[in-house]
Amino acid sequence: MIKKVSLLTAVLLFGLSFGQNKEQLQKQNAELKKQIAQINSQLAKSRNESKLSVAYLEGVNKKIELREKVYQNTQKEKRFIEDDIYLRQLEINRQNRELAVLRRNYANVLVNAYKNRDLKNKVTFILSSKSLGEAIRRVQYLRFYSDYQDKQAAKIAKAASDLERTIAEKAKSAKQKEILLANQKKEITTISAEKQQKEKLVQEFKKNEANLSAELKQKQTQSKNLEGQIRAIIAEEIRIAKANEEAVRKAEAEKIRLAKEAAAREKARIDAENKAKADALEKERRLAEAEAKKAADLAAKKLADERKRTEEAAKAEASARDEARKIAAEKESREAAQKAREANEKLAAARAAEAELTRKTDVEKKAAESKALTNYGVSSNAASNFAENRGRMNMPAYGTITHRFGRQPHPVFKNIVEENNGIKIAVAKGTGAKAIYPGTVSKVMASGDGTRTVIVKHGNYFTIYSNLSSVSVSQNQQVSAGTNIGLVAEDFDGSYTLDFQIWNGTTPVDPLGWVN
């Protein structure tokens, strides 16, 4: 029983994981085949448009790499299917044994039922009971026995159905394996053909090695000269920027000095103007305090007199005149208390007016300082956000990266070492280069081979777009991210290649660390 449960659990778990992994592999292969189709389309175009190019060779290499990934995924999928077939066979064997046992047991039941098929025997069996309770139990037994027969028959039918389904699933997996093996053979044939194509292409490179090497060295010489010009331009830009910064700093300092003087004069005027108001308010407050004190003293005196008269009236018999005096004294006391309240309210208002004047004076001083700074053109320099957007900027053009940053051997001619200050992107004919970040066009340069180079300044950083057949911007023009810089030109090997660089000051950096 435990073995049965374990086997069922294994089959179910494997079936679940098999389905998930198989689906993932098939999805990956579909995506890889889509990429292969795109590369084939690009290769067909570039092959018609170009001569012998590194970009074409890179495309073939990429296609072979993707094909091999598809083959590896297919191998994994085949192993999953083989494991599934093996587990299905184990389940078929188990179900066959279980079905044999069920059929054997059911045969025994049928034999016994046949032997006791006579209705009289069943009636005699019930009537021969010694008591009514025993007769009822025998009836229940016969009914249970009949139900048991039906259940056994149902179990056999279900087991047979399960077995047929498992056999069908195994057959389906076997069919999938056959299809997979056929596809694998096709993949192996295709990979072999593409590797032969690559070898043929490399041989074509070798045949033209002398011409291509000469053209490549000429291009490297031009690139070196261009690099020297770029360094000189960037160095001059930095020198001018530093000089401008120093001039701006001095001008800003002078503006701040003049603004502070103007602000100080305005503050002095505000202080003088508000001092008289403050003195008047202080005088008014002191009069209010004196009046409040006088009113409070008068009220206290009236209250004391009233208390004294009350005490005297208590000692002697009250007369009508005393009663009148008492009423008059109470009235005077109430009037004194009212005056005291009014005096206190007047004092509170005077103190509030003094506080408001102090607050208003501070606000006017700050406003005067801000106005003076604005009038003298004092402003803060906005720092460049180029570095903060590292890794989030778009590519200047989309295609195949044929040359990466740094010192590297040539993809075909290993005896030639290339020194790249950026990356080279092979693109389709008619592709335009776009600015990767807002900035100012620092320089538009013409090269000896008829191509152009555009340098865009982003604070301390510079982006460089070389090998352009035409440009769409001019010097000192402000550009935004995505602004069209110019059309990518045809390279010496017939491909259309953009040479893109990023410099931090006078130091080139790897563009792939900056663009996504």
PDB file of N, CA, C and O in Angstrom, residues 36 39-40 42-43 46-47 53-67 191 193-202 400:
ATOM      1  N   ILE A  36      16.157  34.155 -33.735  1.00  0.00           N
ATOM      2  CA  ILE A  36      16.884  33.603 -34.881  1.00  0.00           C
ATOM      3  C   ILE A  36      16.273  34.123 -36.185  1.00  0.00           C
ATOM      4  O   ILE A  36      16.990  34.492 -37.128  1.00  0.00           O
ATOM      5  N   ILE A  39      17.363  37.661 -36.738  1.00  0.00           N
ATOM      6  CA  ILE A  39      18.760  37.711 -37.188  1.00  0.00           C
ATOM      7  C   ILE A  39      18.855  37.308 -38.657  1.00  0.00           C
ATOM      8  O   ILE A  39      19.578  37.926 -39.440  1.00  0.00           O
ATOM      9  N   ASN A  40      18.107  36.263 -39.043  1.00  0.00           N
ATOM     10  CA  ASN A  40      18.105  35.827 -40.444  1.00  0.00           C
ATOM     11  C   ASN A  40      17.647  36.959 -41.370  1.00  0.00           C
ATOM     12  O   ASN A  40      18.209  37.170 -42.442  1.00  0.00           O
ATOM     13  N   GLN A  42      17.825  40.208 -40.703  1.00  0.00           N
ATOM     14  CA  GLN A  42      18.877  41.235 -40.721  1.00  0.00           C
ATOM     15  C   GLN A  42      20.049  40.803 -41.607  1.00  0.00           C
ATOM     16  O   GLN A  42      20.604  41.605 -42.354  1.00  0.00           O
ATOM     17  N   LEU A  43      20.420  39.516 -41.501  1.00  0.00           N
ATOM     18  CA  LEU A  43      21.540  39.011 -42.301  1.00  0.00           C
ATOM     19  C   LEU A  43      21.224  39.066 -43.795  1.00  0.00           C
ATOM     20  O   LEU A  43      22.089  39.387 -44.614  1.00  0.00           O
ATOM     21  N   SER A  46      21.656  42.753 -44.736  1.00  0.00           N
ATOM     22  CA  SER A  46      23.043  43.220 -44.699  1.00  0.00           C
ATOM     23  C   SER A  46      23.904  42.511 -45.740  1.00  0.00           C
ATOM     24  O   SER A  46      24.844  43.087 -46.279  1.00  0.00           O
ATOM     25  N   ARG A  47      23.555  41.244 -46.036  1.00  0.00           N
ATOM     26  CA  ARG A  47      24.330  40.504 -47.034  1.00  0.00           C
ATOM     27  C   ARG A  47      24.156  41.132 -48.417  1.00  0.00           C
ATOM     28  O   ARG A  47      25.074  41.183 -49.224  1.00  0.00           O
ATOM     29  N   SER A  53      31.708  41.812 -43.933  1.00  0.00           N
ATOM     30  CA  SER A  53      31.699  42.662 -42.736  1.00  0.00           C
ATOM     31  C   SER A  53      31.748  41.841 -41.459  1.00  0.00           C
ATOM     32  O   SER A  53      31.258  40.713 -41.402  1.00  0.00           O
ATOM     33  N   VAL A  54      32.359  42.463 -40.432  1.00  0.00           N
ATOM     34  CA  VAL A  54      32.394  41.854 -39.096  1.00  0.00           C
ATOM     35  C   VAL A  54      30.984  41.752 -38.538  1.00  0.00           C
ATOM     36  O   VAL A  54      30.642  40.801 -37.831  1.00  0.00           O
ATOM     37  N   ALA A  55      30.128  42.734 -38.889  1.00  0.00           N
ATOM     38  CA  ALA A  55      28.743  42.714 -38.394  1.00  0.00           C
ATOM     39  C   ALA A  55      28.024  41.459 -38.876  1.00  0.00           C
ATOM     40  O   ALA A  55      27.288  40.818 -38.124  1.00  0.00           O
ATOM     41  N   TYR A  56      28.257  41.095 -40.149  1.00  0.00           N
ATOM     42  CA  TYR A  56      27.617  39.885 -40.694  1.00  0.00           C
ATOM     43  C   TYR A  56      28.121  38.646 -39.958  1.00  0.00           C
ATOM     44  O   TYR A  56      27.345  37.759 -39.594  1.00  0.00           O
ATOM     45  N   LEU A  57      29.439  38.584 -39.719  1.00  0.00           N
ATOM     46  CA  LEU A  57      30.027  37.451 -38.994  1.00  0.00           C
ATOM     47  C   LEU A  57      29.472  37.373 -37.568  1.00  0.00           C
ATOM     48  O   LEU A  57      29.174  36.293 -37.066  1.00  0.00           O
ATOM     49  N   GLU A  58      29.332  38.532 -36.923  1.00  0.00           N
ATOM     50  CA  GLU A  58      28.765  38.563 -35.565  1.00  0.00           C
ATOM     51  C   GLU A  58      27.341  38.029 -35.567  1.00  0.00           C
ATOM     52  O   GLU A  58      26.924  37.302 -34.665  1.00  0.00           O
ATOM     53  N   GLY A  59      26.564  38.390 -36.621  1.00  0.00           N
ATOM     54  CA  GLY A  59      25.191  37.897 -36.730  1.00  0.00           C
ATOM     55  C   GLY A  59      25.150  36.389 -36.870  1.00  0.00           C
ATOM     56  O   GLY A  59      24.336  35.709 -36.239  1.00  0.00           O
ATOM     57  N   VAL A  60      26.045  35.839 -37.688  1.00  0.00           N
ATOM     58  CA  VAL A  60      26.103  34.377 -37.864  1.00  0.00           C
ATOM     59  C   VAL A  60      26.486  33.697 -36.551  1.00  0.00           C
ATOM     60  O   VAL A  60      25.898  32.684 -36.166  1.00  0.00           O
ATOM     61  N   ASN A  61      27.472  34.267 -35.858  1.00  0.00           N
ATOM     62  CA  ASN A  61      27.894  33.699 -34.553  1.00  0.00           C
ATOM     63  C   ASN A  61      26.743  33.709 -33.549  1.00  0.00           C
ATOM     64  O   ASN A  61      26.519  32.733 -32.821  1.00  0.00           O
ATOM     65  N   LYS A  62      26.014  34.826 -33.525  1.00  0.00           N
ATOM     66  CA  LYS A  62      24.887  34.947 -32.594  1.00  0.00           C
ATOM     67  C   LYS A  62      23.813  33.925 -32.933  1.00  0.00           C
ATOM     68  O   LYS A  62      23.220  33.296 -32.041  1.00  0.00           O
ATOM     69  N   LYS A  63      23.573  33.733 -34.235  1.00  0.00           N
ATOM     70  CA  LYS A  63      22.556  32.781 -34.667  1.00  0.00           C
ATOM     71  C   LYS A  63      22.952  31.362 -34.251  1.00  0.00           C
ATOM     72  O   LYS A  63      22.116  30.590 -33.751  1.00  0.00           O
ATOM     73  N   ILE A  64      24.222  30.988 -34.435  1.00  0.00           N
ATOM     74  CA  ILE A  64      24.693  29.651 -34.038  1.00  0.00           C
ATOM     75  C   ILE A  64      24.548  29.467 -32.535  1.00  0.00           C
ATOM     76  O   ILE A  64      24.120  28.410 -32.053  1.00  0.00           O
ATOM     77  N   GLU A  65      24.894  30.511 -31.776  1.00  0.00           N
ATOM     78  CA  GLU A  65      24.771  30.454 -30.311  1.00  0.00           C
ATOM     79  C   GLU A  65      23.318  30.207 -29.890  1.00  0.00           C
ATOM     80  O   GLU A  65      23.035  29.387 -29.010  1.00  0.00           O
ATOM     81  N   LEU A  66      22.372  30.911 -30.547  1.00  0.00           N
ATOM     82  CA  LEU A  66      20.956  30.718 -30.229  1.00  0.00           C
ATOM     83  C   LEU A  66      20.483  29.331 -30.632  1.00  0.00           C
ATOM     84  O   LEU A  66      19.713  28.681 -29.916  1.00  0.00           O
ATOM     85  N   ARG A  67      20.954  28.841 -31.796  1.00  0.00           N
ATOM     86  CA  ARG A  67      20.592  27.493 -32.236  1.00  0.00           C
ATOM     87  C   ARG A  67      21.043  26.445 -31.210  1.00  0.00           C
ATOM     88  O   ARG A  67      20.320  25.497 -30.896  1.00  0.00           O
ATOM     89  N   ILE A 191      22.480  23.542 -37.543  1.00  0.00           N
ATOM     90  CA  ILE A 191      23.682  24.045 -36.854  1.00  0.00           C
ATOM     91  C   ILE A 191      24.931  23.709 -37.659  1.00  0.00           C
ATOM     92  O   ILE A 191      25.831  24.541 -37.826  1.00  0.00           O
ATOM     93  N   ALA A 193      25.113  23.226 -40.887  1.00  0.00           N
ATOM     94  CA  ALA A 193      25.143  24.065 -42.090  1.00  0.00           C
ATOM     95  C   ALA A 193      25.585  25.484 -41.760  1.00  0.00           C
ATOM     96  O   ALA A 193      26.367  26.097 -42.507  1.00  0.00           O
ATOM     97  N   GLU A 194      25.102  26.008 -40.618  1.00  0.00           N
ATOM     98  CA  GLU A 194      25.457  27.381 -40.241  1.00  0.00           C
ATOM     99  C   GLU A 194      26.922  27.475 -39.824  1.00  0.00           C
ATOM    100  O   GLU A 194      27.578  28.496 -40.060  1.00  0.00           O
ATOM    101  N   LYS A 195      27.446  26.419 -39.205  1.00  0.00           N
ATOM    102  CA  LYS A 195      28.870  26.423 -38.866  1.00  0.00           C
ATOM    103  C   LYS A 195      29.718  26.367 -40.137  1.00  0.00           C
ATOM    104  O   LYS A 195      30.781  27.015 -40.211  1.00  0.00           O
ATOM    105  N   GLN A 196      29.249  25.620 -41.124  1.00  0.00           N
ATOM    106  CA  GLN A 196      29.957  25.598 -42.408  1.00  0.00           C
ATOM    107  C   GLN A 196      29.918  26.977 -43.062  1.00  0.00           C
ATOM    108  O   GLN A 196      30.912  27.435 -43.650  1.00  0.00           O
ATOM    109  N   GLN A 197      28.750  27.642 -42.931  1.00  0.00           N
ATOM    110  CA  GLN A 197      28.621  29.000 -43.457  1.00  0.00           C
ATOM    111  C   GLN A 197      29.615  29.928 -42.772  1.00  0.00           C
ATOM    112  O   GLN A 197      30.263  30.759 -43.416  1.00  0.00           O
ATOM    113  N   LYS A 198      29.735  29.770 -41.436  1.00  0.00           N
ATOM    114  CA  LYS A 198      30.677  30.595 -40.681  1.00  0.00           C
ATOM    115  C   LYS A 198      32.112  30.334 -41.148  1.00  0.00           C
ATOM    116  O   LYS A 198      32.891  31.270 -41.363  1.00  0.00           O
ATOM    117  N   GLU A 199      32.463  29.050 -41.294  1.00  0.00           N
ATOM    118  CA  GLU A 199      33.808  28.709 -41.739  1.00  0.00           C
ATOM    119  C   GLU A 199      34.094  29.281 -43.132  1.00  0.00           C
ATOM    120  O   GLU A 199      35.184  29.790 -43.400  1.00  0.00           O
ATOM    121  N   LYS A 200      33.099  29.198 -44.000  1.00  0.00           N
ATOM    122  CA  LYS A 200      33.243  29.750 -45.344  1.00  0.00           C
ATOM    123  C   LYS A 200      33.459  31.265 -45.278  1.00  0.00           C
ATOM    124  O   LYS A 200      34.269  31.829 -46.019  1.00  0.00           O
ATOM    125  N   LEU A 201      32.704  31.900 -44.385  1.00  0.00           N
ATOM    126  CA  LEU A 201      32.824  33.345 -44.211  1.00  0.00           C
ATOM    127  C   LEU A 201      34.207  33.719 -43.701  1.00  0.00           C
ATOM    128  O   LEU A 201      34.825  34.684 -44.174  1.00  0.00           O
ATOM    129  N   VAL A 202      34.697  32.952 -42.724  1.00  0.00           N
ATOM    130  CA  VAL A 202      36.036  33.203 -42.184  1.00  0.00           C
ATOM    131  C   VAL A 202      37.081  33.012 -43.280  1.00  0.00           C
ATOM    132  O   VAL A 202      38.055  33.784 -43.376  1.00  0.00           O
ATOM    133  N   THR A 400      23.551  45.604 -33.939  1.00  0.00           N
ATOM    134  CA  THR A 400      24.487  44.607 -33.402  1.00  0.00           C
ATOM    135  C   THR A 400      25.764  45.299 -32.962  1.00  0.00           C
ATOM    136  O   THR A 400      26.376  46.046 -33.737  1.00  0.00           O
TER     137      THR A 400
END
